[in-house]
PDB file of C-alpha atoms in Angstrom:
ATOM      1  CA  UNK A  27    -104.079  50.546 -46.927  1.00  0.00           C
ATOM      2  CA  UNK A  28    -107.464  49.902 -46.247  1.00  0.00           C
ATOM      3  CA  UNK A  29    -106.520  46.245 -44.930  1.00  0.00           C
ATOM      4  CA  UNK A  30    -109.935  45.084 -45.521  1.00  0.00           C
ATOM      5  CA  UNK A  31    -109.057  44.650 -49.010  1.00  0.00           C
ATOM      6  CA  UNK A  32    -106.855  42.088 -48.395  1.00  0.00           C
ATOM      7  CA  UNK A  33    -106.225  38.738 -45.794  1.00  0.00           C
ATOM      8  CA  UNK A  34    -103.457  36.942 -44.833  1.00  0.00           C
ATOM      9  CA  UNK A  35    -103.731  32.851 -45.241  1.00  0.00           C
ATOM     10  CA  UNK A  36    -101.914  29.945 -44.522  1.00  0.00           C
ATOM     11  CA  UNK A  37    -100.266  28.412 -47.636  1.00  0.00           C
ATOM     12  CA  UNK A  38    -102.199  26.108 -49.625  1.00  0.00           C
ATOM     13  CA  UNK A  39    -101.605  24.050 -51.978  1.00  0.00           C
ATOM     14  CA  UNK A  40    -103.520  26.683 -55.192  1.00  0.00           C
ATOM     15  CA  UNK A  41    -100.762  28.533 -54.092  1.00  0.00           C
ATOM     16  CA  UNK A  42     -97.523  27.384 -55.371  1.00  0.00           C
ATOM     17  CA  UNK A  43     -97.072  29.108 -58.328  1.00  0.00           C
ATOM     18  CA  UNK A  44     -98.089  32.332 -57.330  1.00  0.00           C
ATOM     19  CA  UNK A  45     -95.224  31.913 -54.873  1.00  0.00           C
ATOM     20  CA  UNK A  46     -92.876  30.930 -57.675  1.00  0.00           C
ATOM     21  CA  UNK A  47     -93.810  33.953 -59.607  1.00  0.00           C
ATOM     22  CA  UNK A  48     -93.066  36.097 -57.129  1.00  0.00           C
ATOM     23  CA  UNK A  49     -89.963  34.762 -55.443  1.00  0.00           C
ATOM     24  CA  UNK A  50     -88.985  34.313 -59.680  1.00  0.00           C
ATOM     25  CA  UNK A  51     -89.234  38.347 -59.917  1.00  0.00           C
ATOM     26  CA  UNK A  52     -86.839  38.546 -57.293  1.00  0.00           C
ATOM     27  CA  UNK A  53     -84.415  35.570 -58.409  1.00  0.00           C
ATOM     28  CA  UNK A  54     -84.513  37.318 -61.553  1.00  0.00           C
ATOM     29  CA  UNK A  55     -83.675  41.108 -60.125  1.00  0.00           C
ATOM     30  CA  UNK A  56     -81.192  39.788 -58.289  1.00  0.00           C
ATOM     31  CA  UNK A  57     -80.547  42.559 -55.460  1.00  0.00           C
ATOM     32  CA  UNK A  58     -82.429  40.373 -52.760  1.00  0.00           C
ATOM     33  CA  UNK A  59     -81.932  36.627 -52.895  1.00  0.00           C
ATOM     34  CA  UNK A  60     -78.702  34.471 -53.368  1.00  0.00           C
ATOM     35  CA  UNK A  61     -80.945  32.380 -54.501  1.00  0.00           C
ATOM     36  CA  UNK A  62     -80.126  32.225 -58.565  1.00  0.00           C
ATOM     37  CA  UNK A  63     -82.586  29.275 -59.745  1.00  0.00           C
ATOM     38  CA  UNK A  64     -85.958  29.600 -60.863  1.00  0.00           C
ATOM     39  CA  UNK A  65     -88.844  27.950 -58.843  1.00  0.00           C
ATOM     40  CA  UNK A  66     -91.433  26.189 -59.697  1.00  0.00           C
ATOM     41  CA  UNK A  67     -94.661  24.451 -58.614  1.00  0.00           C
ATOM     42  CA  UNK A  68     -92.432  21.156 -58.014  1.00  0.00           C
ATOM     43  CA  UNK A  69     -89.726  23.067 -56.422  1.00  0.00           C
ATOM     44  CA  UNK A  70     -92.452  25.172 -53.808  1.00  0.00           C
ATOM     45  CA  UNK A  71     -94.407  21.687 -52.901  1.00  0.00           C
ATOM     46  CA  UNK A  72     -90.692  20.066 -52.325  1.00  0.00           C
ATOM     47  CA  UNK A  73     -89.301  23.135 -50.189  1.00  0.00           C
ATOM     48  CA  UNK A  74     -92.544  23.182 -47.792  1.00  0.00           C
ATOM     49  CA  UNK A  75     -92.418  19.445 -47.197  1.00  0.00           C
ATOM     50  CA  UNK A  76     -89.295  19.789 -45.322  1.00  0.00           C
ATOM     51  CA  UNK A  77     -90.903  21.930 -43.031  1.00  0.00           C
ATOM     52  CA  UNK A  78     -91.440  21.126 -39.254  1.00  0.00           C
ATOM     53  CA  UNK A  79     -94.481  22.634 -37.493  1.00  0.00           C
ATOM     54  CA  UNK A  80     -92.255  25.294 -35.864  1.00  0.00           C
ATOM     55  CA  UNK A  81     -91.318  26.788 -39.992  1.00  0.00           C
ATOM     56  CA  UNK A  82     -94.348  28.299 -41.434  1.00  0.00           C
ATOM     57  CA  UNK A  83     -95.987  30.388 -45.113  1.00  0.00           C
ATOM     58  CA  UNK A  84     -98.491  32.793 -44.970  1.00  0.00           C
ATOM     59  CA  UNK A  85     -99.668  33.991 -48.454  1.00  0.00           C
ATOM     60  CA  UNK A  86    -101.060  37.698 -48.572  1.00  0.00           C
ATOM     61  CA  UNK A  87    -104.222  38.059 -50.980  1.00  0.00           C
ATOM     62  CA  UNK A  88    -105.705  40.198 -52.961  1.00  0.00           C
ATOM     63  CA  UNK A  89    -109.793  41.392 -52.233  1.00  0.00           C
ATOM     64  CA  UNK A  90    -110.132  38.963 -55.670  1.00  0.00           C
ATOM     65  CA  UNK A  91    -108.100  36.570 -53.890  1.00  0.00           C
ATOM     66  CA  UNK A  92    -105.350  36.611 -55.475  1.00  0.00           C
ATOM     67  CA  UNK A  93    -100.807  35.765 -54.158  1.00  0.00           C
ATOM     68  CA  UNK A  94     -99.372  39.532 -54.009  1.00  0.00           C
ATOM     69  CA  UNK A  95     -97.293  38.435 -51.519  1.00  0.00           C
ATOM     70  CA  UNK A  96     -96.128  35.708 -48.903  1.00  0.00           C
ATOM     71  CA  UNK A  97     -93.955  35.515 -46.359  1.00  0.00           C
ATOM     72  CA  UNK A  98     -92.176  32.760 -43.952  1.00  0.00           C
ATOM     73  CA  UNK A  99     -90.610  31.712 -41.089  1.00  0.00           C
ATOM     74  CA  UNK A 100     -87.526  29.562 -40.942  1.00  0.00           C
ATOM     75  CA  UNK A 101     -85.752  27.836 -38.346  1.00  0.00           C
ATOM     76  CA  UNK A 102     -82.719  30.008 -38.024  1.00  0.00           C
ATOM     77  CA  UNK A 103     -79.879  26.708 -37.383  1.00  0.00           C
ATOM     78  CA  UNK A 104     -81.120  23.201 -36.866  1.00  0.00           C
ATOM     79  CA  UNK A 105     -78.587  23.317 -33.622  1.00  0.00           C
ATOM     80  CA  UNK A 106     -80.401  22.763 -31.027  1.00  0.00           C
ATOM     81  CA  UNK A 107     -79.012  26.121 -28.993  1.00  0.00           C
ATOM     82  CA  UNK A 108     -80.786  28.179 -31.753  1.00  0.00           C
ATOM     83  CA  UNK A 109     -84.069  26.515 -31.143  1.00  0.00           C
ATOM     84  CA  UNK A 110     -85.432  30.037 -29.765  1.00  0.00           C
ATOM     85  CA  UNK A 111     -84.170  31.836 -33.199  1.00  0.00           C
ATOM     86  CA  UNK A 112     -85.762  32.217 -36.133  1.00  0.00           C
ATOM     87  CA  UNK A 113     -85.452  33.951 -39.779  1.00  0.00           C
ATOM     88  CA  UNK A 114     -88.012  35.889 -41.557  1.00  0.00           C
ATOM     89  CA  UNK A 115     -88.357  37.308 -44.913  1.00  0.00           C
ATOM     90  CA  UNK A 116     -90.916  38.857 -46.794  1.00  0.00           C
ATOM     91  CA  UNK A 117     -91.683  39.012 -50.773  1.00  0.00           C
ATOM     92  CA  UNK A 118     -94.921  41.048 -52.874  1.00  0.00           C
ATOM     93  CA  UNK A 119     -95.029  41.267 -55.825  1.00  0.00           C
ATOM     94  CA  UNK A 120     -93.578  44.496 -57.863  1.00  0.00           C
ATOM     95  CA  UNK A 121     -96.649  46.230 -58.444  1.00  0.00           C
ATOM     96  CA  UNK A 122     -97.519  45.924 -54.923  1.00  0.00           C
ATOM     97  CA  UNK A 123     -94.970  47.385 -52.933  1.00  0.00           C
ATOM     98  CA  UNK A 124     -94.556  50.942 -50.893  1.00  0.00           C
ATOM     99  CA  UNK A 125     -98.633  50.268 -49.997  1.00  0.00           C
ATOM    100  CA  UNK A 126     -98.209  49.117 -46.366  1.00  0.00           C
ATOM    101  CA  UNK A 127     -98.843  45.213 -47.218  1.00  0.00           C
ATOM    102  CA  UNK A 128     -95.199  44.595 -46.306  1.00  0.00           C
ATOM    103  CA  UNK A 129     -95.562  46.107 -42.601  1.00  0.00           C
ATOM    104  CA  UNK A 130     -99.212  44.015 -42.210  1.00  0.00           C
ATOM    105  CA  UNK A 131     -97.847  40.719 -43.541  1.00  0.00           C
ATOM    106  CA  UNK A 132     -94.003  41.126 -41.397  1.00  0.00           C
ATOM    107  CA  UNK A 133     -96.608  42.498 -38.429  1.00  0.00           C
ATOM    108  CA  UNK A 134     -98.202  38.654 -38.860  1.00  0.00           C
ATOM    109  CA  UNK A 135     -94.814  37.007 -38.796  1.00  0.00           C
ATOM    110  CA  UNK A 136     -94.103  38.637 -35.240  1.00  0.00           C
ATOM    111  CA  UNK A 137     -96.476  37.123 -34.207  1.00  0.00           C
ATOM    112  CA  UNK A 138     -96.478  33.743 -35.605  1.00  0.00           C
ATOM    113  CA  UNK A 139     -92.729  33.721 -34.196  1.00  0.00           C
ATOM    114  CA  UNK A 140     -93.957  34.870 -30.870  1.00  0.00           C
ATOM    115  CA  UNK A 141     -97.328  32.203 -30.889  1.00  0.00           C
ATOM    116  CA  UNK A 142     -94.342  29.694 -31.975  1.00  0.00           C
ATOM    117  CA  UNK A 143     -91.738  30.360 -28.541  1.00  0.00           C
ATOM    118  CA  UNK A 144     -89.545  32.025 -30.442  1.00  0.00           C
ATOM    119  CA  UNK A 145     -87.043  34.774 -28.818  1.00  0.00           C
ATOM    120  CA  UNK A 146     -84.679  35.974 -31.677  1.00  0.00           C
ATOM    121  CA  UNK A 147     -85.744  36.769 -35.499  1.00  0.00           C
ATOM    122  CA  UNK A 148     -82.584  37.122 -37.607  1.00  0.00           C
ATOM    123  CA  UNK A 149     -83.401  39.764 -40.969  1.00  0.00           C
ATOM    124  CA  UNK A 150     -80.687  39.328 -43.675  1.00  0.00           C
ATOM    125  CA  UNK A 151     -80.721  41.633 -45.600  1.00  0.00           C
ATOM    126  CA  UNK A 152     -78.240  42.732 -49.255  1.00  0.00           C
ATOM    127  CA  UNK A 153     -76.471  46.071 -48.275  1.00  0.00           C
ATOM    128  CA  UNK A 154     -78.100  48.243 -51.370  1.00  0.00           C
ATOM    129  CA  UNK A 155     -81.570  47.226 -50.495  1.00  0.00           C
ATOM    130  CA  UNK A 156     -82.049  50.667 -48.064  1.00  0.00           C
ATOM    131  CA  UNK A 157     -85.590  50.538 -48.121  1.00  0.00           C
ATOM    132  CA  UNK A 158     -86.014  47.055 -46.875  1.00  0.00           C
ATOM    133  CA  UNK A 159     -83.109  47.620 -44.289  1.00  0.00           C
ATOM    134  CA  UNK A 160     -85.218  50.970 -43.848  1.00  0.00           C
ATOM    135  CA  UNK A 161     -88.424  48.773 -43.673  1.00  0.00           C
ATOM    136  CA  UNK A 162     -87.486  46.254 -40.499  1.00  0.00           C
ATOM    137  CA  UNK A 163     -85.937  49.585 -38.673  1.00  0.00           C
ATOM    138  CA  UNK A 164     -89.453  50.854 -39.045  1.00  0.00           C
ATOM    139  CA  UNK A 165     -90.410  47.869 -37.632  1.00  0.00           C
ATOM    140  CA  UNK A 166     -88.580  47.488 -34.503  1.00  0.00           C
ATOM    141  CA  UNK A 167     -85.604  45.821 -35.849  1.00  0.00           C
ATOM    142  CA  UNK A 168     -82.249  46.279 -35.287  1.00  0.00           C
ATOM    143  CA  UNK A 169     -78.721  46.106 -36.701  1.00  0.00           C
ATOM    144  CA  UNK A 170     -76.052  44.351 -35.481  1.00  0.00           C
ATOM    145  CA  UNK A 171     -73.021  43.424 -38.662  1.00  0.00           C
ATOM    146  CA  UNK A 172     -72.827  43.407 -41.729  1.00  0.00           C
ATOM    147  CA  UNK A 173     -71.170  40.989 -44.053  1.00  0.00           C
ATOM    148  CA  UNK A 174     -68.877  42.186 -46.240  1.00  0.00           C
ATOM    149  CA  UNK A 175     -68.237  40.026 -49.604  1.00  0.00           C
ATOM    150  CA  UNK A 176     -70.376  37.172 -48.437  1.00  0.00           C
ATOM    151  CA  UNK A 177     -72.138  36.305 -51.666  1.00  0.00           C
ATOM    152  CA  UNK A 178     -71.495  36.335 -55.085  1.00  0.00           C
ATOM    153  CA  UNK A 179     -74.209  37.317 -57.468  1.00  0.00           C
ATOM    154  CA  UNK A 180     -74.159  38.947 -60.837  1.00  0.00           C
ATOM    155  CA  UNK A 181     -70.519  38.709 -61.360  1.00  0.00           C
ATOM    156  CA  UNK A 182     -70.107  40.965 -58.503  1.00  0.00           C
ATOM    157  CA  UNK A 183     -69.227  40.066 -54.670  1.00  0.00           C
ATOM    158  CA  UNK A 184     -72.254  40.963 -51.964  1.00  0.00           C
ATOM    159  CA  UNK A 185     -72.485  42.608 -48.800  1.00  0.00           C
ATOM    160  CA  UNK A 186     -75.269  41.695 -45.894  1.00  0.00           C
ATOM    161  CA  UNK A 187     -76.786  43.949 -43.370  1.00  0.00           C
ATOM    162  CA  UNK A 188     -77.863  40.762 -40.457  1.00  0.00           C
ATOM    163  CA  UNK A 189     -80.381  42.270 -38.304  1.00  0.00           C
ATOM    164  CA  UNK A 190     -82.414  41.369 -35.481  1.00  0.00           C
ATOM    165  CA  UNK A 191     -85.868  41.289 -33.832  1.00  0.00           C
ATOM    166  CA  UNK A 192     -85.561  40.378 -29.690  1.00  0.00           C
ATOM    167  CA  UNK A 193     -89.313  39.641 -28.801  1.00  0.00           C
ATOM    168  CA  UNK A 194     -90.077  40.758 -25.010  1.00  0.00           C
ATOM    169  CA  UNK A 195     -91.491  39.074 -22.375  1.00  0.00           C
TER     170      UNK A 195
END
């Protein structure tokens, strides 16, 4: 991967449909999100309008300006005691996986988390998604638990692996 072939930007309204399209790939695939309803421009817009100043969505664009992925930082909880904890997720369009772009985007998300004053980053990953679990381990995340049968998708119970990244400092 050449970093000059991609760039990371704060989200703008022109990106909303691309974000929806990429997320819909994962929703339809059924093995990476508990979301089941398809997204469109308006649903992304409403979702992002609900963000606070410590939540952020970044888009990954190729050399032609096309959105090929996105990553999000979301508060872990609205309870005050969790103010230093967030959750991150990364989604890439199917034909851009395994090129190092997810790592580039996740490292940027971690950097943004640091600048926002977070200390603890949570990742929740379907237990069957071993590639994503390994990807997060490679970035310094640790497995801290497993929630058995926490979700129900495609007529089956879903287990989720809980991972954490502690920001030192």
